[in-house]
PDB file of N, CA and C in Angstrom:
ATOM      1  N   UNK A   1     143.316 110.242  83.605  1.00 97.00           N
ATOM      2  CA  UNK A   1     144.604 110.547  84.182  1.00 97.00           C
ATOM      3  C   UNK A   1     144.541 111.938  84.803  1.00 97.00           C
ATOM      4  N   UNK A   2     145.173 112.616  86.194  1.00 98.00           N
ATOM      5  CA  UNK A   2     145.431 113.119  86.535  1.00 98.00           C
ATOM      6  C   UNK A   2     146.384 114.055  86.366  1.00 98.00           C
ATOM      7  N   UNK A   3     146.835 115.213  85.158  1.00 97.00           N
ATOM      8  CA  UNK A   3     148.195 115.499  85.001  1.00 97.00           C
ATOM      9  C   UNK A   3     147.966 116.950  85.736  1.00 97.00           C
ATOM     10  N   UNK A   4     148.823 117.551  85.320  1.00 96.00           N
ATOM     11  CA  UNK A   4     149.758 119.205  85.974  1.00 96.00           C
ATOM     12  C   UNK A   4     150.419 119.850  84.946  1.00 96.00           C
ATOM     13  N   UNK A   5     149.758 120.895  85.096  1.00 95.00           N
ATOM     14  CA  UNK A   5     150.719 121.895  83.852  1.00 95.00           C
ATOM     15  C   UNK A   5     151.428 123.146  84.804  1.00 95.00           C
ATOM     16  N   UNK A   6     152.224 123.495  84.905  1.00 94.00           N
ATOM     17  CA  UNK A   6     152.819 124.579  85.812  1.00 94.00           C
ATOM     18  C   UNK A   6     153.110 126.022  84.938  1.00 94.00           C
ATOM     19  N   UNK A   7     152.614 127.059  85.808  1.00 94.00           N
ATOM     20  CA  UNK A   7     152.214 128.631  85.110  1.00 94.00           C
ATOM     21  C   UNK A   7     152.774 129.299  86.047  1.00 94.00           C
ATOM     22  N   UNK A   8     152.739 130.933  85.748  1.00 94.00           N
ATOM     23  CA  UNK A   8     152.589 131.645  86.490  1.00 94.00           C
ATOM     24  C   UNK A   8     151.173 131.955  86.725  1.00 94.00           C
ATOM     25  N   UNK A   9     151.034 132.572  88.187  1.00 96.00           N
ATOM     26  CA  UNK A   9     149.604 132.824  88.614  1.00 96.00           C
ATOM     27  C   UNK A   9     148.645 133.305  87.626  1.00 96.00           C
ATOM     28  N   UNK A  10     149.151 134.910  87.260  1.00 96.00           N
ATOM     29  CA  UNK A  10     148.455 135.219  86.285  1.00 96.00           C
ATOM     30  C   UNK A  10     147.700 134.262  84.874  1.00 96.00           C
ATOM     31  N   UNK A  11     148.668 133.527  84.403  1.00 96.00           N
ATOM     32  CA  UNK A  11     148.280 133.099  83.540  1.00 96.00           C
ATOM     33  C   UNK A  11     147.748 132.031  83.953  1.00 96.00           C
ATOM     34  N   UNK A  12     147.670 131.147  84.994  1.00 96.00           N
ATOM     35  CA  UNK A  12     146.271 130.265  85.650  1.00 96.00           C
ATOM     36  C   UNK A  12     145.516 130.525  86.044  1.00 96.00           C
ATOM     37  N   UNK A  13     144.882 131.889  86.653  1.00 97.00           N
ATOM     38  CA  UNK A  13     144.459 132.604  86.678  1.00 97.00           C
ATOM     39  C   UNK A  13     143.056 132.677  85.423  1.00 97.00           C
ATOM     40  N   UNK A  14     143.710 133.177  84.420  1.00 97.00           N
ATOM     41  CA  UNK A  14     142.959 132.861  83.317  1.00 97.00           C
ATOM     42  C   UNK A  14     142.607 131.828  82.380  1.00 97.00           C
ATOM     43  N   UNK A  15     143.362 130.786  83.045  1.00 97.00           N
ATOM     44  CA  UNK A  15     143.201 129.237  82.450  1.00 97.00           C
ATOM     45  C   UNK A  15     141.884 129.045  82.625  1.00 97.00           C
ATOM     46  N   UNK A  16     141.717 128.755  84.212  1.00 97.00           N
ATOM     47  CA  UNK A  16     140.833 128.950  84.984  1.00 97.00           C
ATOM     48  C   UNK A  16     139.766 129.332  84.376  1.00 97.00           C
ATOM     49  N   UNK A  17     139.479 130.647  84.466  1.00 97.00           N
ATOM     50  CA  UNK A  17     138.431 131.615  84.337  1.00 97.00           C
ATOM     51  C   UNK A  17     137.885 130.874  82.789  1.00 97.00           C
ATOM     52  N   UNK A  18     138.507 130.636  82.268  1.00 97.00           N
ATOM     53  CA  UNK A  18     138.276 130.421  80.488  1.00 97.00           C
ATOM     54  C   UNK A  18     137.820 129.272  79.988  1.00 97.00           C
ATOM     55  N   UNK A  19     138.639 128.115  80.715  1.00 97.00           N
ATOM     56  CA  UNK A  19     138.878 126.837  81.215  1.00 97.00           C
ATOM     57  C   UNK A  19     139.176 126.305  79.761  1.00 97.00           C
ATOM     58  N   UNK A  20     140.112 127.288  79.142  1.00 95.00           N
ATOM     59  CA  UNK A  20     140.957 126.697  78.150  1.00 95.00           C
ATOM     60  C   UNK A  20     142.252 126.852  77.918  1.00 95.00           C
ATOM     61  N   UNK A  21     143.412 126.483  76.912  1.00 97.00           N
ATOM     62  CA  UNK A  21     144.824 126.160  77.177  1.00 97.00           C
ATOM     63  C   UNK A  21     144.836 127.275  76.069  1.00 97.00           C
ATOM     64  N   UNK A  22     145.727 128.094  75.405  1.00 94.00           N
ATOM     65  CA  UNK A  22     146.522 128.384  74.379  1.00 94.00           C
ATOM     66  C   UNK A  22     148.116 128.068  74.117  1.00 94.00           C
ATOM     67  N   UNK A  23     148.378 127.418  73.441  1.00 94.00           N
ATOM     68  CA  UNK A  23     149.761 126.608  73.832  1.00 94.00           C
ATOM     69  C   UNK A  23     150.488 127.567  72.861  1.00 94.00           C
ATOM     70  N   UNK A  24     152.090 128.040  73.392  1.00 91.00           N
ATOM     71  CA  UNK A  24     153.081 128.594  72.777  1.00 91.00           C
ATOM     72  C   UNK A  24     153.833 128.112  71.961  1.00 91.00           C
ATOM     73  N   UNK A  25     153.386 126.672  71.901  1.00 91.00           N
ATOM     74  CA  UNK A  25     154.670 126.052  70.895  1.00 91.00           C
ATOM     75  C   UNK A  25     153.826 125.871  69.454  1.00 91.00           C
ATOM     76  N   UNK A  26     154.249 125.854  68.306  1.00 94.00           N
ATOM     77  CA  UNK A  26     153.249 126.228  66.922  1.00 94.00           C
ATOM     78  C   UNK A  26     153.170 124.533  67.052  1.00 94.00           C
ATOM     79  N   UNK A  27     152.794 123.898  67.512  1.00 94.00           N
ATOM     80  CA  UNK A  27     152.926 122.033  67.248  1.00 94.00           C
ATOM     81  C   UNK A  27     151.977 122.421  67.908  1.00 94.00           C
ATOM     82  N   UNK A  28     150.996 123.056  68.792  1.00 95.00           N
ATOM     83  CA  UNK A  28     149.683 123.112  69.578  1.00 95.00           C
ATOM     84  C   UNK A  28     149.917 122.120  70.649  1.00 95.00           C
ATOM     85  N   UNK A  29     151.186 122.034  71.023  1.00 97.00           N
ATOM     86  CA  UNK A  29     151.114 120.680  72.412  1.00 97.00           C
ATOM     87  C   UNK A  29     151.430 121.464  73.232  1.00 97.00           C
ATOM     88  N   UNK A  30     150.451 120.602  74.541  1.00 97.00           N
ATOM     89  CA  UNK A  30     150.508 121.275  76.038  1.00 97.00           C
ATOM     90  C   UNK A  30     151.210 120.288  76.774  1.00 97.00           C
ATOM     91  N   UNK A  31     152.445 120.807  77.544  1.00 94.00           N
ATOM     92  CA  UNK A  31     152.992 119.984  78.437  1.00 94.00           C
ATOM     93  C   UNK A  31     152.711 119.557  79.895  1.00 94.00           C
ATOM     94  N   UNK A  32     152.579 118.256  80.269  1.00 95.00           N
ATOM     95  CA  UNK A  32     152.175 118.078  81.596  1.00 95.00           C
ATOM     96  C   UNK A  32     153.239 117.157  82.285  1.00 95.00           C
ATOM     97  N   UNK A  33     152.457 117.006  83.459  1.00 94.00           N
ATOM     98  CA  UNK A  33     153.397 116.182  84.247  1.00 94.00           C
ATOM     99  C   UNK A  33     152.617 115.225  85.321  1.00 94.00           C
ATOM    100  N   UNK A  34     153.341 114.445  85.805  1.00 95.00           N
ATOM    101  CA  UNK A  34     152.135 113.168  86.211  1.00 95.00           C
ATOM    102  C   UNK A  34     152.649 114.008  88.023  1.00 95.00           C
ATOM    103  N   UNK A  35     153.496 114.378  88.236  1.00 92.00           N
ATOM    104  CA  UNK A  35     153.654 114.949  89.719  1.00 92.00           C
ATOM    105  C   UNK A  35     153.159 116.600  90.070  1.00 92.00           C
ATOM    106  N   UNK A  36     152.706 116.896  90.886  1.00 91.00           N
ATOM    107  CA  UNK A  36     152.269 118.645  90.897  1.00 91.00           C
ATOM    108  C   UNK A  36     153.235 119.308  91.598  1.00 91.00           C
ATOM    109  N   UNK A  37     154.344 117.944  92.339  1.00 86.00           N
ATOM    110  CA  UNK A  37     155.670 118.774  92.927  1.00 86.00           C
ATOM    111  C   UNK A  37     156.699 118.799  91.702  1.00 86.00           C
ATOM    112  N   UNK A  38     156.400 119.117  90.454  1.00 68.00           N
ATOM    113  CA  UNK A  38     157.349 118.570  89.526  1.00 68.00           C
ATOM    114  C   UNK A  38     158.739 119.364  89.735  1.00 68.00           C
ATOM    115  N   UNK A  39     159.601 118.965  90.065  1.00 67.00           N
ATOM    116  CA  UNK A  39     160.559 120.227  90.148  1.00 67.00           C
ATOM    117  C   UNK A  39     161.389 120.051  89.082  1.00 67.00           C
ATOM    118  N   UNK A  40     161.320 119.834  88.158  1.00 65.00           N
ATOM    119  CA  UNK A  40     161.796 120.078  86.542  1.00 65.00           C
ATOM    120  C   UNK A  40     160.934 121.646  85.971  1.00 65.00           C
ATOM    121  N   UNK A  41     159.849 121.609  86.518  1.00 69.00           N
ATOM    122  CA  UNK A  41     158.579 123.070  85.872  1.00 69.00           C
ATOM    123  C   UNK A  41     159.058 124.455  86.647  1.00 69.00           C
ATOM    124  N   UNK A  42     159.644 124.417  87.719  1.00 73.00           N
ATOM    125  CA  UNK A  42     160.011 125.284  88.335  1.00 73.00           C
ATOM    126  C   UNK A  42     160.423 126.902  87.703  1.00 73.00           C
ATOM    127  N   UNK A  43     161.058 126.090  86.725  1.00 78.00           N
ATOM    128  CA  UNK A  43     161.212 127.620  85.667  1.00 78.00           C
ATOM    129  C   UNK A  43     160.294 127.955  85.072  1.00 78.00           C
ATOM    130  N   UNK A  44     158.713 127.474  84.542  1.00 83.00           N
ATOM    131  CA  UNK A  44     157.786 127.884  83.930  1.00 83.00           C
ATOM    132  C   UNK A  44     157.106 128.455  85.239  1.00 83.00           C
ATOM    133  N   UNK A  45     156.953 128.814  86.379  1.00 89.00           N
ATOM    134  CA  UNK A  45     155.891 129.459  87.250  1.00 89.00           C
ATOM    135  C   UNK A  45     155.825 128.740  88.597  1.00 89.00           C
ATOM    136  N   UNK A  46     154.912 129.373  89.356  1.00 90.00           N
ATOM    137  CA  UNK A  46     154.910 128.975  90.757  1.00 90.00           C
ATOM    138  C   UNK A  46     153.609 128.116  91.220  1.00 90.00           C
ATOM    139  N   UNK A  47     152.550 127.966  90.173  1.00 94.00           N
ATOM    140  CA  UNK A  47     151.318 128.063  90.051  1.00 94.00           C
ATOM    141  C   UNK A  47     150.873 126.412  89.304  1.00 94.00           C
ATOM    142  N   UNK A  48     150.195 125.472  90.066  1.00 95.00           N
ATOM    143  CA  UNK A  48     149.560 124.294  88.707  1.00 95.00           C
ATOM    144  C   UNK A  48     148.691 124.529  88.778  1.00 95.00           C
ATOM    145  N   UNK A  49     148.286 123.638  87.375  1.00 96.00           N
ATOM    146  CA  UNK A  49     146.936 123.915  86.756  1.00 96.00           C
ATOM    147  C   UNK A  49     146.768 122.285  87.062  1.00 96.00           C
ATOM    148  N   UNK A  50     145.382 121.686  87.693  1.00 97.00           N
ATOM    149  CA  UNK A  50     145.492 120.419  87.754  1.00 97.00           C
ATOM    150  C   UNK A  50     143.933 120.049  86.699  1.00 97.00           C
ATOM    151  N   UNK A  51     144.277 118.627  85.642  1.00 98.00           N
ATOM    152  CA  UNK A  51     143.030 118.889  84.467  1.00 98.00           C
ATOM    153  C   UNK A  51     143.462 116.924  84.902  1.00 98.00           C
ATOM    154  N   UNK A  52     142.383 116.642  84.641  1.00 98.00           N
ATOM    155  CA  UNK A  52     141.640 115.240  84.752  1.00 98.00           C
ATOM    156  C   UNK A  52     141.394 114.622  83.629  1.00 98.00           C
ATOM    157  N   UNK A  53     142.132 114.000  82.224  1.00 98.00           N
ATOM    158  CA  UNK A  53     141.924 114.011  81.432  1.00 98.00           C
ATOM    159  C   UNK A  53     141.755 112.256  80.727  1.00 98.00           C
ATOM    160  N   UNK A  54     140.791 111.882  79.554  1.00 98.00           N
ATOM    161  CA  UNK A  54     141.157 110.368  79.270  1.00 98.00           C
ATOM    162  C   UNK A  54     142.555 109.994  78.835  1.00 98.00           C
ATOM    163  N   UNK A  55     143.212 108.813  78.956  1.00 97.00           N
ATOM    164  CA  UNK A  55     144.646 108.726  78.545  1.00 97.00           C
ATOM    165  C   UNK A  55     144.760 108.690  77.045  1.00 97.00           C
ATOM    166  N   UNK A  56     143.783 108.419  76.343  1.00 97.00           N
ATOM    167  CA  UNK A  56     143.177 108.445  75.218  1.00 97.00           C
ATOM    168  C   UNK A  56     143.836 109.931  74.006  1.00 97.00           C
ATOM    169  N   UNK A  57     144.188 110.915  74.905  1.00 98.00           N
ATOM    170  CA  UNK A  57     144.700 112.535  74.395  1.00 98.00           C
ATOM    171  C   UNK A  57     145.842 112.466  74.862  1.00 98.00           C
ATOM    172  N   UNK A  58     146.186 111.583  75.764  1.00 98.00           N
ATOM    173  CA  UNK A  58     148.031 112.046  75.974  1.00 98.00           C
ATOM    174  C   UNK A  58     149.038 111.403  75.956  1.00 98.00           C
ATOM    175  N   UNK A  59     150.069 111.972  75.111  1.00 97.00           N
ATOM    176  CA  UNK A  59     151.133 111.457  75.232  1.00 97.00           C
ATOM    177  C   UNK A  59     152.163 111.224  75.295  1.00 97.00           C
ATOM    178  N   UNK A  60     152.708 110.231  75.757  1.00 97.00           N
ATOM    179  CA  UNK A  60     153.958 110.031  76.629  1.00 97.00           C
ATOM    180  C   UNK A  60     155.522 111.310  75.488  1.00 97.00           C
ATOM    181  N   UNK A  61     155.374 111.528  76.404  1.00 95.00           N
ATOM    182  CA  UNK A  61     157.029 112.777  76.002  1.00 95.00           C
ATOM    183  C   UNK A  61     158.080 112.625  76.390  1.00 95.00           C
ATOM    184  N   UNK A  62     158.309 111.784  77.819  1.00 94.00           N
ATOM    185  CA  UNK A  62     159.459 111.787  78.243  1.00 94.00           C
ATOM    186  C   UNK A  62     159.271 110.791  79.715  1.00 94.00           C
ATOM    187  N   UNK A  63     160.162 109.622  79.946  1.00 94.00           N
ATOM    188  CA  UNK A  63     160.343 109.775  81.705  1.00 94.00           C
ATOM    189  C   UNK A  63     161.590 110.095  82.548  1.00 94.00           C
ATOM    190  N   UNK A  64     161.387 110.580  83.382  1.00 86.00           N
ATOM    191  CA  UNK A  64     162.706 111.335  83.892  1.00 86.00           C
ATOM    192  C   UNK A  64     163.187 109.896  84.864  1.00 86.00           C
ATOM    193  N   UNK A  65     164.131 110.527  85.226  1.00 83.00           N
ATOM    194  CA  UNK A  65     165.259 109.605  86.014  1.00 83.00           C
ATOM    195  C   UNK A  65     164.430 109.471  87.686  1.00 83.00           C
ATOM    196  N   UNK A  66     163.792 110.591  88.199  1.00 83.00           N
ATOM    197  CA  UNK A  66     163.170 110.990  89.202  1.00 83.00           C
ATOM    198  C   UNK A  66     161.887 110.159  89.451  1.00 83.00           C
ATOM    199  N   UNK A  67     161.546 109.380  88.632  1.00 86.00           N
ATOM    200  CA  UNK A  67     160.442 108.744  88.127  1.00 86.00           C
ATOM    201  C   UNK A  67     159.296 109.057  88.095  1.00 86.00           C
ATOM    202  N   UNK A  68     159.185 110.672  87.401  1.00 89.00           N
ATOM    203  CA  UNK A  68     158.348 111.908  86.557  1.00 89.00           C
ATOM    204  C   UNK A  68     158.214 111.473  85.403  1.00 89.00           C
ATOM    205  N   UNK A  69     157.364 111.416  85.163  1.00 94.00           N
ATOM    206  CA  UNK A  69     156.788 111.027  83.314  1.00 94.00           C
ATOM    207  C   UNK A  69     155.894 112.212  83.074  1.00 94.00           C
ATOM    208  N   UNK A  70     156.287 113.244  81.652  1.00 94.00           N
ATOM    209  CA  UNK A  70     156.004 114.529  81.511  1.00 94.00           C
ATOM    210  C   UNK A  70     155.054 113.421  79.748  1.00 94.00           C
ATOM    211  N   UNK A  71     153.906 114.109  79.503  1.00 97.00           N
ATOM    212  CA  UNK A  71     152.538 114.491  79.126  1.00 97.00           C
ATOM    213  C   UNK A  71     153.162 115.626  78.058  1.00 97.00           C
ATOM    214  N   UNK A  72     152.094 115.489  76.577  1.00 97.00           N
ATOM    215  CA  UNK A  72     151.998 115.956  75.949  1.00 97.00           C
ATOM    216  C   UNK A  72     150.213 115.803  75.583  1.00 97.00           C
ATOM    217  N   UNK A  73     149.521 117.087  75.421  1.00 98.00           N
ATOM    218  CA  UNK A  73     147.939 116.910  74.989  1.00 98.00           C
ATOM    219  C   UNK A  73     147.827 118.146  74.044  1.00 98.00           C
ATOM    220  N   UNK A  74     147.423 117.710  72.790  1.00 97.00           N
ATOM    221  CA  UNK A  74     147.124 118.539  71.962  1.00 97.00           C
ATOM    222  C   UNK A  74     145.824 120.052  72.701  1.00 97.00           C
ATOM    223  N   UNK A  75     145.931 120.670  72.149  1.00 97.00           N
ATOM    224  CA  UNK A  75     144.842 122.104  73.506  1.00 97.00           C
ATOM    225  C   UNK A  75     143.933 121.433  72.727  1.00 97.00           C
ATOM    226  N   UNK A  76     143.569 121.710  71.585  1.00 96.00           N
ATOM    227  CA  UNK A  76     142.321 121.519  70.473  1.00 96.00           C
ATOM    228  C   UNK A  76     141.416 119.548  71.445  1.00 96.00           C
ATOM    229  N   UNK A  77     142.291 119.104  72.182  1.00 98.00           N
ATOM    230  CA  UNK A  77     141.714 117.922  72.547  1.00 98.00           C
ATOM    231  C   UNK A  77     141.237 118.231  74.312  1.00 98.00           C
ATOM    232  N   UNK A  78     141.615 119.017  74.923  1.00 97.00           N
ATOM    233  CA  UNK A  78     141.471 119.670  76.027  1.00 97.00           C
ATOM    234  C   UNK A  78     139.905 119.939  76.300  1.00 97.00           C
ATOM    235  N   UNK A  79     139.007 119.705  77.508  1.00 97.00           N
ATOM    236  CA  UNK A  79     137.316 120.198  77.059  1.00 97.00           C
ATOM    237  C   UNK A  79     137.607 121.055  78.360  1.00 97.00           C
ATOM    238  N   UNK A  80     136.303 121.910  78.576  1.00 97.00           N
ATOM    239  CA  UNK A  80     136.384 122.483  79.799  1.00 97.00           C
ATOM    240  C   UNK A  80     136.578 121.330  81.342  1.00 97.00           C
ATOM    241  N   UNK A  81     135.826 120.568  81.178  1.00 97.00           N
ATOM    242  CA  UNK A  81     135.000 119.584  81.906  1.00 97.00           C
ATOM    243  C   UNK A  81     136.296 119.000  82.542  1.00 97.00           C
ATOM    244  N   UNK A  82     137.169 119.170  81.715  1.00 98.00           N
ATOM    245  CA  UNK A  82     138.960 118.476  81.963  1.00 98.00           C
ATOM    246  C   UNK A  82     139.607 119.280  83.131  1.00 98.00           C
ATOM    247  N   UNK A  83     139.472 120.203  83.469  1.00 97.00           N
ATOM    248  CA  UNK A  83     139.887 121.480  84.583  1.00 97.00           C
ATOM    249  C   UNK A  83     139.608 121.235  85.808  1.00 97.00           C
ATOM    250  N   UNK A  84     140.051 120.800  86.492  1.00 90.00           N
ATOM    251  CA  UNK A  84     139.665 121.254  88.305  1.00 90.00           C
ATOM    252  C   UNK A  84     140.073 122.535  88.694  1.00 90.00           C
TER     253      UNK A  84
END
């Protein structure tokens, strides 16, 4: 699957460079989104992170009305190899 996580630069920036997640929420889940125009993320940053991942690590969190379906992936399940 193809998802999108939306940042500010800086902090994709170092996604990037690292080619790993540290997630803010203490549940260790990273939120994604199946669109990279998501305009629900708009308040998290200006910036996606686009990661290529098996469907096997993610899961379903929500579908919006917009017909956006937002991604949940534990980081600890995240590899580098997952990063474009």
């Amino acid at each position: 699957m193809t998802l999108y996580h939306r940042t500010d630069a800086i902090s994709a920036a170092e996604i990037l460079a690292s080619r790993r997640m540290i997630p803010q929420d203490p549940s260790g889940n990273l939120w994604f989104s199946d669109r990279d125009d998501d305009p629900n993320g708009l308040d998290y940053g200006d910036t996606v992170i686009t990661v290529s991942v098996p469907a096997s690590i993610c899961r379903l969190d929500r579908f919006l009305t917009n017909g956006e379906t937002h991604y949940t992936i534990q980081a600890d399940d995240l590899r580098p190899q997952h990063f474009k």
